[in-house]
Amino acid sequence: MEVHHAAEIILKAVHDDINGRIVFSDFLNNQTEGLDAHTSVELQGIYNKALLVLMDEGLCHRGVNADIIELGQKGIEYKGNYKKYLKKKKTTLGLEKTRRILPIFTFLLAVIGFYITYMKTTSNSRKAKAKIMQARKDSIQHATSLQHSKGKR
């Protein structure tokens, strides 16, 4: 069993209780009943880690007694469905990462667009200058050819 599966079991048990609370030691005894000592201790460790995860996420919290676990506000919102909570959390984290990365891509696109525009402008400017230079050369050649042809007459 993994921690997330154990967290799902705990959250479901707390949510399904009429008062929204369970006695954690009784819960552990029910879950480890009939198991050998080694497996029982291992399973209790997994459930304790799962409980810490649930409390860190705000899905559950300790009651008036340290052994009493109560349903938290987020646990109520997700109706005791830990998988739904994880799915929404992953989506939120993905959107947060995208929100952080998106300005970088936007900046890169702006730089690339500026570079392409600059290259086109430079290219067009060079082409225009080349046409002017070619026209000058042609006019000079035309003028010299006219002078040569007048001189031969």
mmCIF file of N, CA and C in Angstrom, residues 27-123:
data_model
loop_
_atom_site.group_PDB
_atom_site.id
_atom_site.type_symbol
_atom_site.label_atom_id
_atom_site.label_comp_id
_atom_site.label_asym_id
_atom_site.label_seq_id
_atom_site.Cartn_x
_atom_site.Cartn_y
_atom_site.Cartn_z
ATOM 1 N N PHE A 27 -9.164 3.372 14.456
ATOM 2 C CA PHE A 27 -9.082 3.184 13.009
ATOM 3 C C PHE A 27 -7.890 2.298 12.647
ATOM 4 N N LEU A 28 -6.720 2.591 13.267
ATOM 5 C CA LEU A 28 -5.522 1.780 13.001
ATOM 6 C C LEU A 28 -5.720 0.338 13.449
ATOM 7 N N ASN A 29 -6.328 0.152 14.610
ATOM 8 C CA ASN A 29 -6.584 -1.211 15.087
ATOM 9 C C ASN A 29 -7.491 -1.980 14.130
ATOM 10 N N ASN A 30 -8.503 -1.318 13.597
ATOM 11 C CA ASN A 30 -9.405 -1.973 12.632
ATOM 12 C C ASN A 30 -8.674 -2.323 11.338
ATOM 13 N N GLN A 31 -7.783 -1.442 10.907
ATOM 14 C CA GLN A 31 -7.087 -1.665 9.645
ATOM 15 C C GLN A 31 -6.013 -2.744 9.745
ATOM 16 N N THR A 32 -5.408 -2.890 10.934
ATOM 17 C CA THR A 32 -4.308 -3.848 11.095
ATOM 18 C C THR A 32 -4.745 -5.124 11.795
ATOM 19 N N GLU A 33 -6.018 -5.281 12.019
ATOM 20 C CA GLU A 33 -6.536 -6.464 12.712
ATOM 21 C C GLU A 33 -6.267 -7.721 11.882
ATOM 22 N N GLY A 34 -5.717 -8.735 12.540
ATOM 23 C CA GLY A 34 -5.465 -10.016 11.891
ATOM 24 C C GLY A 34 -4.149 -10.089 11.137
ATOM 25 N N LEU A 35 -3.339 -9.040 11.193
ATOM 26 C CA LEU A 35 -2.051 -9.042 10.499
ATOM 27 C C LEU A 35 -0.934 -9.362 11.489
ATOM 28 N N ASP A 36 0.186 -9.883 10.979
ATOM 29 C CA ASP A 36 1.316 -10.155 11.872
ATOM 30 C C ASP A 36 1.943 -8.841 12.335
ATOM 31 N N ALA A 37 2.819 -8.892 13.316
ATOM 32 C CA ALA A 37 3.375 -7.703 13.965
ATOM 33 C C ALA A 37 4.156 -6.832 12.979
ATOM 34 N N HIS A 38 4.970 -7.436 12.146
ATOM 35 C CA HIS A 38 5.804 -6.673 11.204
ATOM 36 C C HIS A 38 4.935 -5.919 10.196
ATOM 37 N N THR A 39 3.991 -6.604 9.612
ATOM 38 C CA THR A 39 3.095 -5.980 8.634
ATOM 39 C C THR A 39 2.236 -4.911 9.297
ATOM 40 N N SER A 40 1.809 -5.174 10.505
ATOM 41 C CA SER A 40 0.988 -4.225 11.241
ATOM 42 C C SER A 40 1.744 -2.921 11.498
ATOM 43 N N VAL A 41 2.990 -3.032 11.938
ATOM 44 C CA VAL A 41 3.805 -1.835 12.200
ATOM 45 C C VAL A 41 4.061 -1.077 10.903
ATOM 46 N N GLU A 42 4.342 -1.804 9.830
ATOM 47 C CA GLU A 42 4.581 -1.175 8.533
ATOM 48 C C GLU A 42 3.336 -0.425 8.053
ATOM 49 N N LEU A 43 2.193 -1.044 8.203
ATOM 50 C CA LEU A 43 0.935 -0.433 7.788
ATOM 51 C C LEU A 43 0.593 0.793 8.644
ATOM 52 N N GLN A 44 0.873 0.719 9.935
ATOM 53 C CA GLN A 44 0.643 1.872 10.816
ATOM 54 C C GLN A 44 1.529 3.045 10.405
ATOM 55 N N GLY A 45 2.769 2.759 10.022
ATOM 56 C CA GLY A 45 3.666 3.821 9.550
ATOM 57 C C GLY A 45 3.132 4.496 8.300
ATOM 58 N N ILE A 46 2.605 3.698 7.386
ATOM 59 C CA ILE A 46 2.040 4.260 6.151
ATOM 60 C C ILE A 46 0.821 5.120 6.466
ATOM 61 N N TYR A 47 -0.052 4.630 7.358
ATOM 62 C CA TYR A 47 -1.231 5.421 7.734
ATOM 63 C C TYR A 47 -0.846 6.704 8.460
ATOM 64 N N ASN A 48 0.197 6.657 9.289
ATOM 65 C CA ASN A 48 0.661 7.877 9.972
ATOM 66 C C ASN A 48 1.196 8.896 8.961
ATOM 67 N N LYS A 49 1.939 8.426 7.965
ATOM 68 C CA LYS A 49 2.419 9.338 6.918
ATOM 69 C C LYS A 49 1.244 9.922 6.139
ATOM 70 N N ALA A 50 0.271 9.074 5.840
ATOM 71 C CA ALA A 50 -0.903 9.535 5.102
ATOM 72 C C ALA A 50 -1.672 10.587 5.904
ATOM 73 N N LEU A 51 -1.758 10.380 7.208
ATOM 74 C CA LEU A 51 -2.436 11.365 8.056
ATOM 75 C C LEU A 51 -1.694 12.694 8.044
ATOM 76 N N LEU A 52 -0.380 12.644 8.073
ATOM 77 C CA LEU A 52 0.412 13.884 7.996
ATOM 78 C C LEU A 52 0.169 14.605 6.668
ATOM 79 N N VAL A 53 0.097 13.833 5.594
ATOM 80 C CA VAL A 53 -0.180 14.431 4.286
ATOM 81 C C VAL A 53 -1.546 15.101 4.290
ATOM 82 N N LEU A 54 -2.533 14.432 4.833
ATOM 83 C CA LEU A 54 -3.887 15.001 4.879
ATOM 84 C C LEU A 54 -3.938 16.271 5.726
ATOM 85 N N MET A 55 -3.218 16.271 6.835
ATOM 86 C CA MET A 55 -3.212 17.459 7.691
ATOM 87 C C MET A 55 -2.444 18.601 7.034
ATOM 88 N N ASP A 56 -1.351 18.297 6.341
ATOM 89 C CA ASP A 56 -0.596 19.339 5.643
ATOM 90 C C ASP A 56 -1.419 19.986 4.533
ATOM 91 N N GLU A 57 -2.233 19.190 3.884
ATOM 92 C CA GLU A 57 -3.045 19.695 2.777
ATOM 93 C C GLU A 57 -4.329 20.372 3.255
ATOM 94 N N GLY A 58 -4.640 20.261 4.536
ATOM 95 C CA GLY A 58 -5.837 20.893 5.077
ATOM 96 C C GLY A 58 -7.099 20.076 4.882
ATOM 97 N N LEU A 59 -6.956 18.824 4.514
ATOM 98 C CA LEU A 59 -8.127 17.968 4.324
ATOM 99 C C LEU A 59 -8.650 17.434 5.657
ATOM 100 N N CYS A 60 -7.753 17.246 6.625
ATOM 101 C CA CYS A 60 -8.108 16.789 7.969
ATOM 102 C C CYS A 60 -7.297 17.596 8.981
ATOM 103 N N HIS A 61 -7.756 17.566 10.226
ATOM 104 C CA HIS A 61 -6.974 18.177 11.308
ATOM 105 C C HIS A 61 -7.280 17.447 12.615
ATOM 106 N N ARG A 62 -6.423 17.655 13.581
ATOM 107 C CA ARG A 62 -6.613 17.009 14.882
ATOM 108 C C ARG A 62 -7.712 17.732 15.642
ATOM 109 N N GLY A 63 -8.468 16.955 16.407
ATOM 110 C CA GLY A 63 -9.559 17.528 17.197
ATOM 111 C C GLY A 63 -9.068 17.965 18.558
ATOM 112 N N VAL A 64 -9.988 17.988 19.532
ATOM 113 C CA VAL A 64 -9.658 18.408 20.885
ATOM 114 C C VAL A 64 -8.652 17.456 21.522
ATOM 115 N N ASN A 65 -8.732 16.197 21.170
ATOM 116 C CA ASN A 65 -7.800 15.191 21.630
ATOM 117 C C ASN A 65 -6.868 14.876 20.461
ATOM 118 N N ALA A 66 -5.613 14.591 20.743
ATOM 119 C CA ALA A 66 -4.648 14.323 19.675
ATOM 120 C C ALA A 66 -4.994 13.068 18.884
ATOM 121 N N ASP A 67 -5.778 12.186 19.466
ATOM 122 C CA ASP A 67 -6.136 10.935 18.803
ATOM 123 C C ASP A 67 -7.377 11.074 17.922
ATOM 124 N N ILE A 68 -8.068 12.191 18.023
ATOM 125 C CA ILE A 68 -9.280 12.411 17.237
ATOM 126 C C ILE A 68 -8.909 13.188 15.973
ATOM 127 N N ILE A 69 -9.323 12.656 14.839
ATOM 128 C CA ILE A 69 -9.078 13.292 13.548
ATOM 129 C C ILE A 69 -10.415 13.793 13.013
ATOM 130 N N GLU A 70 -10.445 15.085 12.662
ATOM 131 C CA GLU A 70 -11.670 15.694 12.146
ATOM 132 C C GLU A 70 -11.495 16.084 10.691
ATOM 133 N N LEU A 71 -12.600 16.163 10.006
ATOM 134 C CA LEU A 71 -12.616 16.550 8.599
ATOM 135 C C LEU A 71 -12.349 18.048 8.480
ATOM 136 N N GLY A 72 -11.419 18.430 7.624
ATOM 137 C CA GLY A 72 -11.095 19.838 7.404
ATOM 138 C C GLY A 72 -11.986 20.452 6.337
ATOM 139 N N GLN A 73 -11.828 21.748 6.150
ATOM 140 C CA GLN A 73 -12.658 22.461 5.183
ATOM 141 C C GLN A 73 -12.447 21.932 3.766
ATOM 142 N N LYS A 74 -11.181 21.689 3.397
ATOM 143 C CA LYS A 74 -10.924 21.159 2.056
ATOM 144 C C LYS A 74 -11.500 19.756 1.906
ATOM 145 N N GLY A 75 -11.488 18.977 2.978
ATOM 146 C CA GLY A 75 -12.077 17.642 2.939
ATOM 147 C C GLY A 75 -13.562 17.698 2.666
ATOM 148 N N ILE A 76 -14.204 18.723 3.205
ATOM 149 C CA ILE A 76 -15.635 18.917 2.957
ATOM 150 C C ILE A 76 -15.857 19.333 1.507
ATOM 151 N N GLU A 77 -15.015 20.244 1.010
ATOM 152 C CA GLU A 77 -15.145 20.721 -0.367
ATOM 153 C C GLU A 77 -15.017 19.586 -1.377
ATOM 154 N N TYR A 78 -14.086 18.673 -1.118
ATOM 155 C CA TYR A 78 -13.856 17.572 -2.052
ATOM 156 C C TYR A 78 -14.675 16.337 -1.712
ATOM 157 N N LYS A 79 -15.566 16.459 -0.740
ATOM 158 C CA LYS A 79 -16.489 15.389 -0.350
ATOM 159 C C LYS A 79 -15.770 14.089 -0.025
ATOM 160 N N GLY A 80 -14.598 14.203 0.591
ATOM 161 C CA GLY A 80 -13.846 13.033 1.008
ATOM 162 C C GLY A 80 -13.188 12.275 -0.123
ATOM 163 N N ASN A 81 -13.118 12.875 -1.310
ATOM 164 C CA ASN A 81 -12.528 12.211 -2.478
ATOM 165 C C ASN A 81 -11.098 12.707 -2.659
ATOM 166 N N TYR A 82 -10.142 11.898 -2.220
ATOM 167 C CA TYR A 82 -8.731 12.287 -2.278
ATOM 168 C C TYR A 82 -8.225 12.300 -3.719
ATOM 169 N N LYS A 83 -8.718 11.401 -4.552
ATOM 170 C CA LYS A 83 -8.284 11.372 -5.954
ATOM 171 C C LYS A 83 -8.693 12.658 -6.670
ATOM 172 N N LYS A 84 -9.896 13.128 -6.379
ATOM 173 C CA LYS A 84 -10.375 14.374 -6.979
ATOM 174 C C LYS A 84 -9.487 15.538 -6.530
ATOM 175 N N TYR A 85 -9.114 15.532 -5.249
ATOM 176 C CA TYR A 85 -8.233 16.571 -4.726
ATOM 177 C C TYR A 85 -6.877 16.534 -5.434
ATOM 178 N N LEU A 86 -6.296 15.338 -5.585
ATOM 179 C CA LEU A 86 -4.988 15.214 -6.248
ATOM 180 C C LEU A 86 -5.054 15.679 -7.697
ATOM 181 N N LYS A 87 -6.137 15.311 -8.378
ATOM 182 C CA LYS A 87 -6.293 15.697 -9.776
ATOM 183 C C LYS A 87 -6.355 17.221 -9.906
ATOM 184 N N LYS A 88 -7.136 17.848 -9.037
ATOM 185 C CA LYS A 88 -7.253 19.304 -9.096
ATOM 186 C C LYS A 88 -5.928 19.959 -8.717
ATOM 187 N N LYS A 89 -5.221 19.380 -7.767
ATOM 188 C CA LYS A 89 -3.929 19.923 -7.350
ATOM 189 C C LYS A 89 -2.918 19.842 -8.496
ATOM 190 N N LYS A 90 -2.894 18.711 -9.201
ATOM 191 C CA LYS A 90 -1.980 18.568 -10.342
ATOM 192 C C LYS A 90 -2.330 19.562 -11.440
ATOM 193 N N THR A 91 -3.603 19.753 -11.693
ATOM 194 C CA THR A 91 -4.032 20.719 -12.697
ATOM 195 C C THR A 91 -3.615 22.126 -12.298
ATOM 196 N N THR A 92 -3.817 22.460 -11.039
ATOM 197 C CA THR A 92 -3.446 23.783 -10.540
ATOM 198 C C THR A 92 -1.945 23.998 -10.643
ATOM 199 N N LEU A 93 -1.170 22.997 -10.276
ATOM 200 C CA LEU A 93 0.289 23.116 -10.381
ATOM 201 C C LEU A 93 0.721 23.260 -11.833
ATOM 202 N N GLY A 94 0.091 22.504 -12.725
ATOM 203 C CA GLY A 94 0.414 22.614 -14.147
ATOM 204 C C GLY A 94 0.116 23.998 -14.683
ATOM 205 N N LEU A 95 -1.032 24.547 -14.302
ATOM 206 C CA LEU A 95 -1.383 25.897 -14.743
ATOM 207 C C LEU A 95 -0.440 26.931 -14.157
ATOM 208 N N GLU A 96 -0.020 26.728 -12.928
ATOM 209 C CA GLU A 96 0.916 27.649 -12.289
ATOM 210 C C GLU A 96 2.269 27.634 -13.007
ATOM 211 N N LYS A 97 2.740 26.453 -13.361
ATOM 212 C CA LYS A 97 4.008 26.354 -14.100
ATOM 213 C C LYS A 97 3.874 27.019 -15.470
ATOM 214 N N THR A 98 2.742 26.794 -16.121
ATOM 215 C CA THR A 98 2.513 27.412 -17.424
ATOM 216 C C THR A 98 2.481 28.926 -17.292
ATOM 217 N N ARG A 99 1.855 29.415 -16.237
ATOM 218 C CA ARG A 99 1.783 30.867 -16.018
ATOM 219 C C ARG A 99 3.166 31.452 -15.814
ATOM 220 N N ARG A 100 4.054 30.703 -15.196
ATOM 221 C CA ARG A 100 5.411 31.191 -14.968
ATOM 222 C C ARG A 100 6.269 31.124 -16.227
ATOM 223 N N ILE A 101 6.053 30.114 -17.057
ATOM 224 C CA ILE A 101 6.878 29.908 -18.234
ATOM 225 C C ILE A 101 6.407 30.748 -19.423
ATOM 226 N N LEU A 102 5.120 31.010 -19.498
ATOM 227 C CA LEU A 102 4.541 31.703 -20.644
ATOM 228 C C LEU A 102 5.206 33.046 -20.954
ATOM 229 N N PRO A 103 5.531 33.885 -19.978
ATOM 230 C CA PRO A 103 6.205 35.143 -20.316
ATOM 231 C C PRO A 103 7.553 34.938 -21.009
ATOM 232 N N ILE A 104 8.242 33.866 -20.694
ATOM 233 C CA ILE A 104 9.514 33.588 -21.347
ATOM 234 C C ILE A 104 9.290 33.305 -22.830
ATOM 235 N N PHE A 105 8.292 32.468 -23.131
ATOM 236 C CA PHE A 105 7.987 32.176 -24.526
ATOM 237 C C PHE A 105 7.507 33.421 -25.265
ATOM 238 N N THR A 106 6.716 34.234 -24.590
ATOM 239 C CA THR A 106 6.242 35.469 -25.204
ATOM 240 C C THR A 106 7.413 36.382 -25.527
ATOM 241 N N PHE A 107 8.352 36.486 -24.596
ATOM 242 C CA PHE A 107 9.537 37.306 -24.831
ATOM 243 C C PHE A 107 10.337 36.767 -26.012
ATOM 244 N N LEU A 108 10.519 35.452 -26.054
ATOM 245 C CA LEU A 108 11.275 34.858 -27.162
ATOM 246 C C LEU A 108 10.584 35.107 -28.501
ATOM 247 N N LEU A 109 9.264 34.969 -28.525
ATOM 248 C CA LEU A 109 8.535 35.251 -29.761
ATOM 249 C C LEU A 109 8.679 36.710 -30.180
ATOM 250 N N ALA A 110 8.660 37.623 -29.224
ATOM 251 C CA ALA A 110 8.818 39.044 -29.532
ATOM 252 C C ALA A 110 10.217 39.312 -30.085
ATOM 253 N N VAL A 111 11.228 38.685 -29.485
ATOM 254 C CA VAL A 111 12.605 38.877 -29.955
ATOM 255 C C VAL A 111 12.759 38.306 -31.359
ATOM 256 N N ILE A 112 12.205 37.129 -31.591
ATOM 257 C CA ILE A 112 12.296 36.517 -32.920
ATOM 258 C C ILE A 112 11.562 37.376 -33.950
ATOM 259 N N GLY A 113 10.385 37.873 -33.587
ATOM 260 C CA GLY A 113 9.643 38.756 -34.483
ATOM 261 C C GLY A 113 10.417 40.024 -34.789
ATOM 262 N N PHE A 114 11.039 40.617 -33.782
ATOM 263 C CA PHE A 114 11.859 41.817 -33.987
ATOM 264 C C PHE A 114 13.025 41.505 -34.912
ATOM 265 N N TYR A 115 13.676 40.363 -34.693
ATOM 266 C CA TYR A 115 14.834 39.979 -35.503
ATOM 267 C C TYR A 115 14.428 39.769 -36.962
ATOM 268 N N ILE A 116 13.299 39.096 -37.185
ATOM 269 C CA ILE A 116 12.825 38.865 -38.550
ATOM 270 C C ILE A 116 12.498 40.199 -39.226
ATOM 271 N N THR A 117 11.829 41.092 -38.504
ATOM 272 C CA THR A 117 11.502 42.410 -39.046
ATOM 273 C C THR A 117 12.771 43.185 -39.371
ATOM 274 N N TYR A 118 13.737 43.117 -38.490
ATOM 275 C CA TYR A 118 15.015 43.811 -38.716
ATOM 276 C C TYR A 118 15.726 43.257 -39.948
ATOM 277 N N MET A 119 15.727 41.931 -40.082
ATOM 278 C CA MET A 119 16.383 41.303 -41.231
ATOM 279 C C MET A 119 15.680 41.687 -42.531
ATOM 280 N N LYS A 120 14.350 41.730 -42.528
ATOM 281 C CA LYS A 120 13.612 42.131 -43.725
ATOM 282 C C LYS A 120 13.908 43.579 -44.083
ATOM 283 N N THR A 121 13.913 44.446 -43.090
ATOM 284 C CA THR A 121 14.192 45.858 -43.325
ATOM 285 C C THR A 121 15.600 46.039 -43.876
ATOM 286 N N THR A 122 16.552 45.355 -43.287
ATOM 287 C CA THR A 122 17.928 45.439 -43.742
ATOM 288 C C THR A 122 18.052 44.914 -45.166
ATOM 289 N N SER A 123 17.411 43.795 -45.426
ATOM 290 C CA SER A 123 17.447 43.199 -46.760
ATOM 291 C C SER A 123 16.825 44.135 -47.792
#
